[in-house]
PDB file of C-alpha atoms in Angstrom:
ATOM      1  CA  MET A   1      49.178 -58.997-108.596  1.00 64.00           C
ATOM      2  CA  SER A   2      47.189 -62.368-108.441  1.00 75.00           C
ATOM      3  CA  ASP A   3      47.983 -65.211-110.761  1.00 78.00           C
ATOM      4  CA  GLN A   4      44.752 -64.888-112.683  1.00 76.00           C
ATOM      5  CA  LEU A   5      45.526 -61.248-113.490  1.00 75.00           C
ATOM      6  CA  LEU A   6      49.150 -62.356-114.627  1.00 75.00           C
ATOM      7  CA  THR A   7      47.631 -64.893-117.150  1.00 78.00           C
ATOM      8  CA  LEU A   8      45.249 -62.118-118.565  1.00 81.00           C
ATOM      9  CA  ASN A   9      48.198 -59.925-118.947  1.00 84.00           C
ATOM     10  CA  ASN A  10      49.909 -62.483-121.129  1.00 87.00           C
ATOM     11  CA  TYR A  11      49.254 -62.080-124.817  1.00 87.00           C
ATOM     12  CA  ARG A  12      49.965 -65.626-125.807  1.00 91.00           C
ATOM     13  CA  PHE A  13      47.777 -67.035-123.086  1.00 88.00           C
ATOM     14  CA  LEU A  14      44.859 -64.592-124.146  1.00 88.00           C
ATOM     15  CA  ARG A  15      45.202 -65.847-127.764  1.00 90.00           C
ATOM     16  CA  ALA A  16      45.104 -69.510-126.893  1.00 89.00           C
ATOM     17  CA  GLU A  17      42.227 -69.051-124.509  1.00 88.00           C
ATOM     18  CA  ALA A  18      40.265 -67.075-127.093  1.00 90.00           C
ATOM     19  CA  ARG A  19      40.317 -70.012-129.519  1.00 92.00           C
ATOM     20  CA  ASN A  20      38.041 -71.668-127.008  1.00 92.00           C
ATOM     21  CA  PHE A  21      35.346 -69.109-126.840  1.00 92.00           C
ATOM     22  CA  SER A  22      33.028 -67.873-129.513  1.00 94.00           C
ATOM     23  CA  LEU A  23      33.284 -64.248-131.088  1.00 94.00           C
ATOM     24  CA  GLU A  24      29.944 -63.239-129.213  1.00 95.00           C
ATOM     25  CA  THR A  25      31.335 -64.418-125.924  1.00 94.00           C
ATOM     26  CA  LEU A  26      34.653 -62.615-126.521  1.00 94.00           C
ATOM     27  CA  THR A  27      32.951 -59.268-127.510  1.00 95.00           C
ATOM     28  CA  ASP A  28      30.845 -59.615-124.188  1.00 96.00           C
ATOM     29  CA  ILE A  29      34.005 -60.095-122.141  1.00 93.00           C
ATOM     30  CA  LEU A  30      35.504 -56.992-123.892  1.00 94.00           C
ATOM     31  CA  ASP A  31      32.352 -54.905-123.294  1.00 96.00           C
ATOM     32  CA  LYS A  32      32.486 -55.813-119.543  1.00 96.00           C
ATOM     33  CA  LEU A  33      36.256 -55.308-119.396  1.00 93.00           C
ATOM     34  CA  THR A  34      36.012 -51.985-121.015  1.00 96.00           C
ATOM     35  CA  ALA A  35      33.112 -50.989-118.543  1.00 97.00           C
ATOM     36  CA  VAL A  36      35.464 -51.819-115.674  1.00 96.00           C
ATOM     37  CA  VAL A  37      38.405 -49.852-117.087  1.00 96.00           C
ATOM     38  CA  GLU A  38      36.216 -46.882-117.688  1.00 98.00           C
ATOM     39  CA  GLU A  39      34.860 -47.047-114.042  1.00 97.00           C
ATOM     40  CA  ARG A  40      38.262 -47.025-112.643  1.00 96.00           C
ATOM     41  CA  ARG A  41      39.242 -43.942-114.832  1.00 97.00           C
ATOM     42  CA  GLU A  42      36.319 -42.212-113.481  1.00 97.00           C
ATOM     43  CA  GLU A  43      37.333 -43.067-109.725  1.00 97.00           C
ATOM     44  CA  GLN A  44      40.827 -42.033-110.368  1.00 97.00           C
ATOM     45  CA  ALA A  45      39.789 -38.686-111.924  1.00 96.00           C
ATOM     46  CA  SER A  46      37.245 -38.006-108.993  1.00 97.00           C
ATOM     47  CA  LYS A  47      40.173 -38.755-106.500  1.00 96.00           C
ATOM     48  CA  GLY A  48      42.253 -36.503-108.349  1.00 96.00           C
ATOM     49  CA  VAL A  49      39.720 -33.580-108.085  1.00 96.00           C
ATOM     50  CA  GLN A  50      39.042 -34.332-104.507  1.00 97.00           C
ATOM     51  CA  ASP A  51      42.881 -34.228-103.666  1.00 96.00           C
ATOM     52  CA  ALA A  52      43.029 -30.913-105.566  1.00 96.00           C
ATOM     53  CA  GLU A  53      40.095 -29.427-103.767  1.00 97.00           C
ATOM     54  CA  HIS A  54      41.638 -30.440-100.305  1.00 97.00           C
ATOM     55  CA  ALA A  55      44.898 -28.792-101.216  1.00 97.00           C
ATOM     56  CA  LYS A  56      43.095 -25.612-101.826  1.00 97.00           C
ATOM     57  CA  ARG A  57      41.288 -25.731 -98.588  1.00 97.00           C
ATOM     58  CA  VAL A  58      44.674 -26.268 -96.865  1.00 94.00           C
ATOM     59  CA  ASP A  59      46.216 -23.361 -98.697  1.00 94.00           C
ATOM     60  CA  LYS A  60      43.162 -21.240 -97.736  1.00 95.00           C
ATOM     61  CA  ILE A  61      43.306 -22.168 -94.104  1.00 92.00           C
ATOM     62  CA  ARG A  62      47.181 -21.433 -94.186  1.00 90.00           C
ATOM     63  CA  GLU A  63      46.645 -17.943 -95.596  1.00 91.00           C
ATOM     64  CA  MET A  64      44.114 -17.151 -93.268  1.00 92.00           C
ATOM     65  CA  MET A  65      46.205 -18.212 -90.335  1.00 90.00           C
ATOM     66  CA  LEU A  66      49.124 -16.133 -91.621  1.00 88.00           C
ATOM     67  CA  SER A  67      46.918 -12.941 -92.152  1.00 92.00           C
ATOM     68  CA  GLU A  68      45.698 -13.519 -88.495  1.00 89.00           C
ATOM     69  CA  GLY A  69      49.456 -13.778 -87.247  1.00 89.00           C
ATOM     70  CA  ILE A  70      48.804 -17.229 -86.253  1.00 86.00           C
ATOM     71  CA  ASP A  71      51.819 -19.650 -86.583  1.00 86.00           C
ATOM     72  CA  ILE A  72      51.545 -23.405 -86.797  1.00 84.00           C
ATOM     73  CA  SER A  73      53.897 -23.935 -83.972  1.00 85.00           C
ATOM     74  CA  GLU A  74      51.410 -22.191 -81.672  1.00 84.00           C
ATOM     75  CA  LEU A  75      48.640 -24.624 -82.672  1.00 82.00           C
ATOM     76  CA  VAL A  76      50.944 -27.593 -81.925  1.00 83.00           C
ATOM     77  CA  GLN A  77      51.849 -26.198 -78.554  1.00 84.00           C
ATOM     78  CA  GLN A  78      48.156 -25.866 -77.700  1.00 83.00           C
ATOM     79  CA  ALA A  79      47.028 -29.203 -79.016  1.00 82.00           C
ATOM     80  CA  PRO A  80      46.202 -31.708 -76.402  1.00 83.00           C
ATOM     81  CA  PRO A  81      48.884 -34.256 -75.427  1.00 81.00           C
ATOM     82  CA  ALA A  82      49.128 -37.428 -77.098  1.00 80.00           C
ATOM     83  CA  LYS A  83      47.669 -40.554 -75.232  1.00 82.00           C
ATOM     84  CA  PRO A  84      50.486 -42.133 -73.214  1.00 80.00           C
ATOM     85  CA  SER A  85      51.592 -45.437 -74.527  1.00 79.00           C
ATOM     86  CA  LYS A  86      50.389 -48.472 -72.913  1.00 81.00           C
ATOM     87  CA  GLN A  87      52.670 -49.474 -69.814  1.00 82.00           C
ATOM     88  CA  THR A  88      54.192 -52.951 -69.759  1.00 84.00           C
ATOM     89  CA  ARG A  89      52.847 -55.133 -67.125  1.00 82.00           C
ATOM     90  CA  GLU A  90      54.759 -56.614 -64.491  1.00 86.00           C
ATOM     91  CA  LYS A  91      55.968 -60.209 -64.691  1.00 86.00           C
ATOM     92  CA  ARG A  92      53.806 -62.821 -62.856  1.00 86.00           C
ATOM     93  CA  PRO A  93      55.356 -63.905 -59.723  1.00 89.00           C
ATOM     94  CA  ALA A  94      56.480 -67.649 -59.680  1.00 87.00           C
ATOM     95  CA  LYS A  95      54.019 -69.831 -58.122  1.00 88.00           C
ATOM     96  CA  TYR A  96      56.029 -73.269 -58.082  1.00 88.00           C
ATOM     97  CA  GLU A  97      59.787 -73.833 -57.566  1.00 88.00           C
ATOM     98  CA  TYR A  98      61.381 -77.076 -58.707  1.00 85.00           C
ATOM     99  CA  THR A  99      64.869 -78.495 -58.962  1.00 85.00           C
ATOM    100  CA  ASP A 100      65.944 -79.997 -62.257  1.00 84.00           C
ATOM    101  CA  SER A 101      68.142 -83.224 -62.803  1.00 83.00           C
ATOM    102  CA  SER A 102      71.194 -81.264 -62.470  1.00 87.00           C
ATOM    103  CA  GLY A 103      70.371 -79.803 -59.015  1.00 87.00           C
ATOM    104  CA  ILE A 104      69.441 -76.301 -60.155  1.00 88.00           C
ATOM    105  CA  THR A 105      66.342 -74.556 -58.780  1.00 90.00           C
ATOM    106  CA  HIS A 106      63.889 -73.056 -61.402  1.00 89.00           C
ATOM    107  CA  SER A 107      60.677 -71.429 -60.887  1.00 89.00           C
ATOM    108  CA  TRP A 108      57.419 -71.450 -62.951  1.00 89.00           C
ATOM    109  CA  THR A 109      54.448 -69.042 -63.111  1.00 90.00           C
ATOM    110  CA  GLY A 110      52.056 -71.895 -63.556  1.00 87.00           C
ATOM    111  CA  GLN A 111      51.168 -70.428 -67.136  1.00 89.00           C
ATOM    112  CA  GLY A 112      51.825 -72.102 -70.323  1.00 89.00           C
ATOM    113  CA  ARG A 113      53.313 -75.461 -70.746  1.00 91.00           C
ATOM    114  CA  PRO A 114      54.754 -76.962 -67.551  1.00 89.00           C
ATOM    115  CA  PRO A 115      58.387 -77.563 -67.653  1.00 89.00           C
ATOM    116  CA  ALA A 116      59.393 -81.126 -68.403  1.00 89.00           C
ATOM    117  CA  VAL A 117      60.292 -82.022 -64.792  1.00 87.00           C
ATOM    118  CA  ILE A 118      56.962 -80.697 -63.528  1.00 88.00           C
ATOM    119  CA  GLN A 119      55.157 -82.554 -66.349  1.00 90.00           C
ATOM    120  CA  LYS A 120      57.023 -85.928 -65.506  1.00 88.00           C
ATOM    121  CA  ALA A 121      56.026 -85.620 -61.921  1.00 87.00           C
ATOM    122  CA  LEU A 122      52.308 -84.911 -62.776  1.00 88.00           C
ATOM    123  CA  ASP A 123      52.250 -87.942 -65.085  1.00 92.00           C
ATOM    124  CA  GLN A 124      53.574 -90.003 -62.235  1.00 90.00           C
ATOM    125  CA  GLY A 125      50.436 -88.899 -60.070  1.00 88.00           C
ATOM    126  CA  ASP A 126      52.131 -86.051 -58.096  1.00 85.00           C
ATOM    127  CA  THR A 127      50.231 -82.818 -57.632  1.00 83.00           C
ATOM    128  CA  LEU A 128      51.297 -79.172 -58.071  1.00 78.00           C
ATOM    129  CA  ASP A 129      50.645 -78.415 -54.302  1.00 70.00           C
TER     130      ASP A 129
END
């Protein structure tokens, strides 16, 4: 819940803030808030009706399937297969090989930040080739 709504939900805060407004302004705010609450109630009632109608349609279809001797598992078997998941791509081949200060050979693909050894060489004027 946002901070503004938390403060509106605080009875003491509302009482203190109400002292700063005229009675006409408070009445106007109350009317608007009442309208918003009523809209929300109507939306919720409408959603409940839609959910009930949907459940009735599902039950009706289930009854029709049972009366025709169709099992849900048959439908699942005939459904098209799900799309295969994305394949992971192969690692990029290394373009550059370098030896660090301890004498160990490493490789770098050329993607991302260059390793410190390569960056130091580039700063000194060397090229990647």
